[in-house]
PDB file of C-alpha atoms and ligand atoms in Angstrom:
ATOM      1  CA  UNK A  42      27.727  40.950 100.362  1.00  0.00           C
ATOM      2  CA  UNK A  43      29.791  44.473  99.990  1.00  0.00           C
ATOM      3  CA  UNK A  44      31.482  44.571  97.027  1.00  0.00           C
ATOM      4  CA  UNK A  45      35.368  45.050  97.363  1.00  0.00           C
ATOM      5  CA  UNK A  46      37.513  47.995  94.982  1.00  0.00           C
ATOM      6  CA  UNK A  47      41.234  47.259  94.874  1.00  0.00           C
ATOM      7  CA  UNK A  48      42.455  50.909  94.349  1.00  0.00           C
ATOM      8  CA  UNK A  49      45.830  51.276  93.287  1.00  0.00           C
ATOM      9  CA  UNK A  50      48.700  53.897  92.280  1.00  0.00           C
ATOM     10  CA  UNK A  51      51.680  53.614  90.785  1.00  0.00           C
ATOM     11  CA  UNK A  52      55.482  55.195  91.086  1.00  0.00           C
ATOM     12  CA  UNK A  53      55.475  58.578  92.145  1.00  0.00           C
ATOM     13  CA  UNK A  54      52.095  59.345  93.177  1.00  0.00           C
ATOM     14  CA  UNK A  55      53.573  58.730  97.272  1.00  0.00           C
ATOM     15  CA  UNK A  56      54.715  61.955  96.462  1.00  0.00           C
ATOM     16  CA  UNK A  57      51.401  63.827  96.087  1.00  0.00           C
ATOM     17  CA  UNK A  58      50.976  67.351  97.522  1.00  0.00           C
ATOM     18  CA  UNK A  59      55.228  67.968  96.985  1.00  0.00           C
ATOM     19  CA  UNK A  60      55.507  66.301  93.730  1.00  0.00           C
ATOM     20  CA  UNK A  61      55.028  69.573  90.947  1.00  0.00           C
ATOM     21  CA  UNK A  62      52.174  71.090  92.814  1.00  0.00           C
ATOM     22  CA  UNK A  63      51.166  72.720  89.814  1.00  0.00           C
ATOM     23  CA  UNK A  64      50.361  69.841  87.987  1.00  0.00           C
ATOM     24  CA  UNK A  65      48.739  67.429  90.588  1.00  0.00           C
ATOM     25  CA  UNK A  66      47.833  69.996  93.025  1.00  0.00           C
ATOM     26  CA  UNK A  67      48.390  70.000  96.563  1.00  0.00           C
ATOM     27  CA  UNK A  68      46.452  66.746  97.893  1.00  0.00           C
ATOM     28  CA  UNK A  69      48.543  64.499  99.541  1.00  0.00           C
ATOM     29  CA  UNK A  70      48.172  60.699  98.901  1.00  0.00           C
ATOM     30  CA  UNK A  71      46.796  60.350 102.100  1.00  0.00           C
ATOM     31  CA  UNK A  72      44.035  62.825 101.711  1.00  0.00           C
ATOM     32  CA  UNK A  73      43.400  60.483  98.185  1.00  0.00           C
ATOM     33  CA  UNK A  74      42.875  57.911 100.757  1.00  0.00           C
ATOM     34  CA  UNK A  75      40.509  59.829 102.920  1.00  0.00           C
ATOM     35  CA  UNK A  76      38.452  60.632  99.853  1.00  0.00           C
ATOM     36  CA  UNK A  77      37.959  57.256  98.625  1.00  0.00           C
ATOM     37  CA  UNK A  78      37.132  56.310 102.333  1.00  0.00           C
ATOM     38  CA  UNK A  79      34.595  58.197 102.098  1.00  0.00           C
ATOM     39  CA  UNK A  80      33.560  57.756  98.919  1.00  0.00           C
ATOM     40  CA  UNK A  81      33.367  54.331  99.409  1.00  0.00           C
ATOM     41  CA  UNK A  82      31.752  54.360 102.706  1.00  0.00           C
ATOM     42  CA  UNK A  83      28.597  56.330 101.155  1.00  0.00           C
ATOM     43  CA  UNK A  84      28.243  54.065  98.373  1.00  0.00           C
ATOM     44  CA  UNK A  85      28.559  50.817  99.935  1.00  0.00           C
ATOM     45  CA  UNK A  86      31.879  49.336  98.981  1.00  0.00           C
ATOM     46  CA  UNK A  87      34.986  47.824 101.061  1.00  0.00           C
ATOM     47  CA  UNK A  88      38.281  49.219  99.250  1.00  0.00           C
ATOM     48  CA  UNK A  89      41.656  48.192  99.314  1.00  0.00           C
ATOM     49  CA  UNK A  90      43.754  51.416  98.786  1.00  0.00           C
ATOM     50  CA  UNK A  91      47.866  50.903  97.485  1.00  0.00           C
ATOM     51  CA  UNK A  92      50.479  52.738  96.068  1.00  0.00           C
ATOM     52  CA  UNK A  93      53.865  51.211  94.664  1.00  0.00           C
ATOM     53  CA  UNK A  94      56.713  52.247  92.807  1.00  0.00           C
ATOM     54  CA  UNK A  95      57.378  49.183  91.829  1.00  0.00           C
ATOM     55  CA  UNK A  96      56.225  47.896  88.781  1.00  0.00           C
ATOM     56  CA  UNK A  97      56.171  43.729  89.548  1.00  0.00           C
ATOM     57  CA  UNK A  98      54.593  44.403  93.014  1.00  0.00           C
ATOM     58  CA  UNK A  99      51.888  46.081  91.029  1.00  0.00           C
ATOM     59  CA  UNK A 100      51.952  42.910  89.255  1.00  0.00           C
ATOM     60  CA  UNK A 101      51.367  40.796  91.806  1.00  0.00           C
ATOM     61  CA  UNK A 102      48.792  42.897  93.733  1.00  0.00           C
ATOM     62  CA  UNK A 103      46.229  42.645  90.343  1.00  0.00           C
ATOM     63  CA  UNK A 104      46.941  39.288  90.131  1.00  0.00           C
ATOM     64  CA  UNK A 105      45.926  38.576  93.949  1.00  0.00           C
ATOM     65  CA  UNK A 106      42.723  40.610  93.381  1.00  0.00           C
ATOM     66  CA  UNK A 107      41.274  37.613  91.768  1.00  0.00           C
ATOM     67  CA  UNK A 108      40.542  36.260  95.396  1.00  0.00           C
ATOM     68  CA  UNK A 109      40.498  39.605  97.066  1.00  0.00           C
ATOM     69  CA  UNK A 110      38.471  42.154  95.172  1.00  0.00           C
ATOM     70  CA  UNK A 111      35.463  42.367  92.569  1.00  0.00           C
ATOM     71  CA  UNK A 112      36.804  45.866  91.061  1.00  0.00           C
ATOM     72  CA  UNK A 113      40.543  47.531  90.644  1.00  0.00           C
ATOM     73  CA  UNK A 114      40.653  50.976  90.082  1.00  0.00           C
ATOM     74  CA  UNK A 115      44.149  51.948  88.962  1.00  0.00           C
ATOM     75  CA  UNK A 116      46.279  55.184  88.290  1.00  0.00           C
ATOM     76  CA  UNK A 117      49.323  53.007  86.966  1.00  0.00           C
ATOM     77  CA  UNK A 118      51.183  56.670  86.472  1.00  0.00           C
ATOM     78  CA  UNK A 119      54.070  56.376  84.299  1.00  0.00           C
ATOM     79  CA  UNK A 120      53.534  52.766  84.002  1.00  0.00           C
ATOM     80  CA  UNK A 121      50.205  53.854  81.997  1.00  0.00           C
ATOM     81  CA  UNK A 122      52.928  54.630  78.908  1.00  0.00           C
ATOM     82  CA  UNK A 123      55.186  51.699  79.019  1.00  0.00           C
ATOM     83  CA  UNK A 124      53.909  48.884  80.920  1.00  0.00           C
ATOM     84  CA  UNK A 125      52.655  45.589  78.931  1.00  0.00           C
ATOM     85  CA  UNK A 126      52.944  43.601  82.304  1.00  0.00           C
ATOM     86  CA  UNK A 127      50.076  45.714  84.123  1.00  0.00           C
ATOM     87  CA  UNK A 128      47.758  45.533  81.042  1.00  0.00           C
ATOM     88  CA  UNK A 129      48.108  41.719  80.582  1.00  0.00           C
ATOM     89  CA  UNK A 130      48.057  41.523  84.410  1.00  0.00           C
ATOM     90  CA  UNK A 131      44.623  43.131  84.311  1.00  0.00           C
ATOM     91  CA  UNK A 132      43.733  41.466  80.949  1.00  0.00           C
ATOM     92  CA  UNK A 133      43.715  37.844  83.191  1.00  0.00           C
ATOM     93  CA  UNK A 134      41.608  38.797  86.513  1.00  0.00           C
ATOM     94  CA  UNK A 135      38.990  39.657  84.337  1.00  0.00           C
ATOM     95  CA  UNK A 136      37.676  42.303  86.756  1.00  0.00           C
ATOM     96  CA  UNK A 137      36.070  45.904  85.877  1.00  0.00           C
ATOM     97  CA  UNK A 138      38.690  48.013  85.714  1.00  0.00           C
ATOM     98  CA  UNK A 139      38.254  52.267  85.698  1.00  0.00           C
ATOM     99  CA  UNK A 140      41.708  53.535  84.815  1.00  0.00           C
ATOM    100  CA  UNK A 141      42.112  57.292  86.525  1.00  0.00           C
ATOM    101  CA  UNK A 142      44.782  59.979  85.580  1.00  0.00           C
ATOM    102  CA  UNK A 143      44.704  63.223  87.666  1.00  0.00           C
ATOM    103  CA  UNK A 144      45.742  65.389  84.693  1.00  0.00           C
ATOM    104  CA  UNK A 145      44.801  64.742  81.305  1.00  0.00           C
ATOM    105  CA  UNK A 146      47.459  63.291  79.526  1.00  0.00           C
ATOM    106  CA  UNK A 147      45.819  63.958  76.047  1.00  0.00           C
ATOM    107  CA  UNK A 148      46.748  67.660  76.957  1.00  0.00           C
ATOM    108  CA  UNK A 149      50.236  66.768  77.938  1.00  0.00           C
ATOM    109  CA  UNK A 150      53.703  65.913  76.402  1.00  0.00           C
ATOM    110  CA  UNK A 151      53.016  63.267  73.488  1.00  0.00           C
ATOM    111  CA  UNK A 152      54.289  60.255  75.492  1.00  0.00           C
ATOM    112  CA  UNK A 153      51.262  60.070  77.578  1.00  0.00           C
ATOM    113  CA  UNK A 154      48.906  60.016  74.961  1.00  0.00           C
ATOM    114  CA  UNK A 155      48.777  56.513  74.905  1.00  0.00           C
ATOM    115  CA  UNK A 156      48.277  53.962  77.556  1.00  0.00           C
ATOM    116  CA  UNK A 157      48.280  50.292  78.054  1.00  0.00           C
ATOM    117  CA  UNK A 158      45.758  49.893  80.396  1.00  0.00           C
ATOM    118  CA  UNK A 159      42.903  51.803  78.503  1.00  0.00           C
ATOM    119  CA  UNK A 160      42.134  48.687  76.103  1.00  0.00           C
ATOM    120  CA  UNK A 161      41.367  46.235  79.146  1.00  0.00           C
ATOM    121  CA  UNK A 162      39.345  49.276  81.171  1.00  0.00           C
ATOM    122  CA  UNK A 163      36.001  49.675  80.866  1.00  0.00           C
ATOM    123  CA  UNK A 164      35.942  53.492  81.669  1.00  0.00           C
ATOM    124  CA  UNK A 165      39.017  55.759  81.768  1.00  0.00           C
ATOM    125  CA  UNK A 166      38.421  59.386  83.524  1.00  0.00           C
ATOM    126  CA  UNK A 167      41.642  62.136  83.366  1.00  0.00           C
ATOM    127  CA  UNK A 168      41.845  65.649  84.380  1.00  0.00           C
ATOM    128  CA  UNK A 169      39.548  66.213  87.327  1.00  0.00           C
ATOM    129  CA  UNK A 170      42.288  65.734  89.981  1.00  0.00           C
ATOM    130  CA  UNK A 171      41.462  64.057  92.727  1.00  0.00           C
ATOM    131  CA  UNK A 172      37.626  63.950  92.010  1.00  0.00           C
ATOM    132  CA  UNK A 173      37.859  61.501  89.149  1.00  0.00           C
ATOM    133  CA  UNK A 174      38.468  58.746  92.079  1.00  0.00           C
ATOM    134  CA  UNK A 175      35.240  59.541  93.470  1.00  0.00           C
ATOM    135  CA  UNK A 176      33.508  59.409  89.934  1.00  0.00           C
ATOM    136  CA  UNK A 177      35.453  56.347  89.370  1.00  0.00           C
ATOM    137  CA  UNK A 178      34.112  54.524  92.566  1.00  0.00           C
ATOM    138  CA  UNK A 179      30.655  55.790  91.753  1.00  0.00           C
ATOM    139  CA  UNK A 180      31.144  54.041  87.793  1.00  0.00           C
ATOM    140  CA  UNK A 181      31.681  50.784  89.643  1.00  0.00           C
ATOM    141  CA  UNK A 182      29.430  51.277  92.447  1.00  0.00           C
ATOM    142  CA  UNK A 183      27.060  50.830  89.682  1.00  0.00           C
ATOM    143  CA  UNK A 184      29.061  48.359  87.638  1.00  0.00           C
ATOM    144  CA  UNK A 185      28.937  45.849  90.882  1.00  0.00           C
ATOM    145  CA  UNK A 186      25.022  46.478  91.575  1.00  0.00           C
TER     146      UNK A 186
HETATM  147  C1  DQA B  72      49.336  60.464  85.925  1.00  0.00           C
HETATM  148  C2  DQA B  72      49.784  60.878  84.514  1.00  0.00           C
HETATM  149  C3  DQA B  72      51.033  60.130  84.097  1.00  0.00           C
HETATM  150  O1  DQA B  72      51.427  60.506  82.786  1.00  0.00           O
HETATM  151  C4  DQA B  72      52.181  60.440  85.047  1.00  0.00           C
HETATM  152  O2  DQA B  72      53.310  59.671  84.718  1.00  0.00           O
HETATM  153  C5  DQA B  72      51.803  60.255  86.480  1.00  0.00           C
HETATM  154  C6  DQA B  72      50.467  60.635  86.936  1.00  0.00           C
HETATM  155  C7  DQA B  72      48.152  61.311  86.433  1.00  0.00           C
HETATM  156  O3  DQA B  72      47.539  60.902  87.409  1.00  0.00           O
HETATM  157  O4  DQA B  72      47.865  62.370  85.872  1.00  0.00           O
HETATM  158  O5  DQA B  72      52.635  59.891  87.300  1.00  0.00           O
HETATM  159  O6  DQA B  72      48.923  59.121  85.900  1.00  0.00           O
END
C-alpha cells in the first residue's frame, strides 16, 4: 500500500516568495507544493501538503495523522522556538517525523537555536531552501520501506 507523508508548515511560510526574499528566497509556497508533488510522485508516496498560521489547527492536524498518514514532515516556523503543544502533539502519534527549516537557524539570531520539535524528530535538515523537502521525503521514503 503507498505510504502517506503529512507535510506541514507553519505561520508565515503562506507568504513564501514576498516574505524577506533574501532569506527564504523567491519560491512561492505553491511551487513548495509542486516540488514535493513531484518528489513524492517519483518515490512512491501519497502526501498531504498544509500550511497554517495557527498554532491549535496545527494541533489538531498531527493529531488526525494517526488515522491519515504514516509520516509528518513539518516546518513548524516560529512555532519551532516556542511551541510545547506541537512537540507533545507529535510526541503521541508516534509517527517518523523529519523536521525541515529553509535557513539554518543555528546561523541565525539566538532564539532559533533551539527547537521543540527536534527531540521527537528523527532527522532534522536546515539551510538548503527548498531542497531539504525533497531530501526530507527521500529520508522517509526510506524510513517507510
Ligand atoms: C523557518 C525558520 C524559523 O526560525 C522561522 O520562524 C520561520 C521559517 C525556516 O524555514 O527557515 O518562519 O522555519
Amino acid at each position: 500500500m503507498t505510504k502517506r507523508v503529512l507535510v506541514l508548515n507553519g505561520p508565515n511560510l503562506n507568504l513564501l516568495g514576498t516574505r524577506e526574499p533574501g532569506t527564504y528566497g523567491a519560491e512561492t509556497l505553491k511551487d513548495l507544493e509542486t516540488l514535493c508533488r513531484t518528489a513524492a510522485e517519483e518515490l512512491g508516496l501519497g502526501l498531504d501538503f498544509r500550511q497554517s498560521n495557527y498554532e491549535g489547527e496545527l494541533v489538531t492536524w498531527i493529531q488526525d495523522a494517526r488515522k491519515t498518514a504514516d509520516a509528518i514532515l513539518i516546518n513548524p516556523a516560529a512555532y519551532s522556538h516556542t511551541s510545547v503543544a506541537i512537540h507533545d502533539a507529535l510526541r503521541a502519534v508516534n509517527l517518523p517525523v523529519v523536521e525541515v527549516h529553509l535557513t539554518n537557524i543555528h546561523q541565525r539570531e539566538a532564539f532559533r537555536h533551539h527547537s521543540y520539535v527536534s527531540s521527537v524528530a528523527f532527522g532534522v535538515i536546515c539551510g538548503f531552501g527548498t531542497l531539504g523537502y525533497r531530501l526530507a521525503l527521500m529520508a522517509l521514503a526510506d524510513k517507510l520501506k
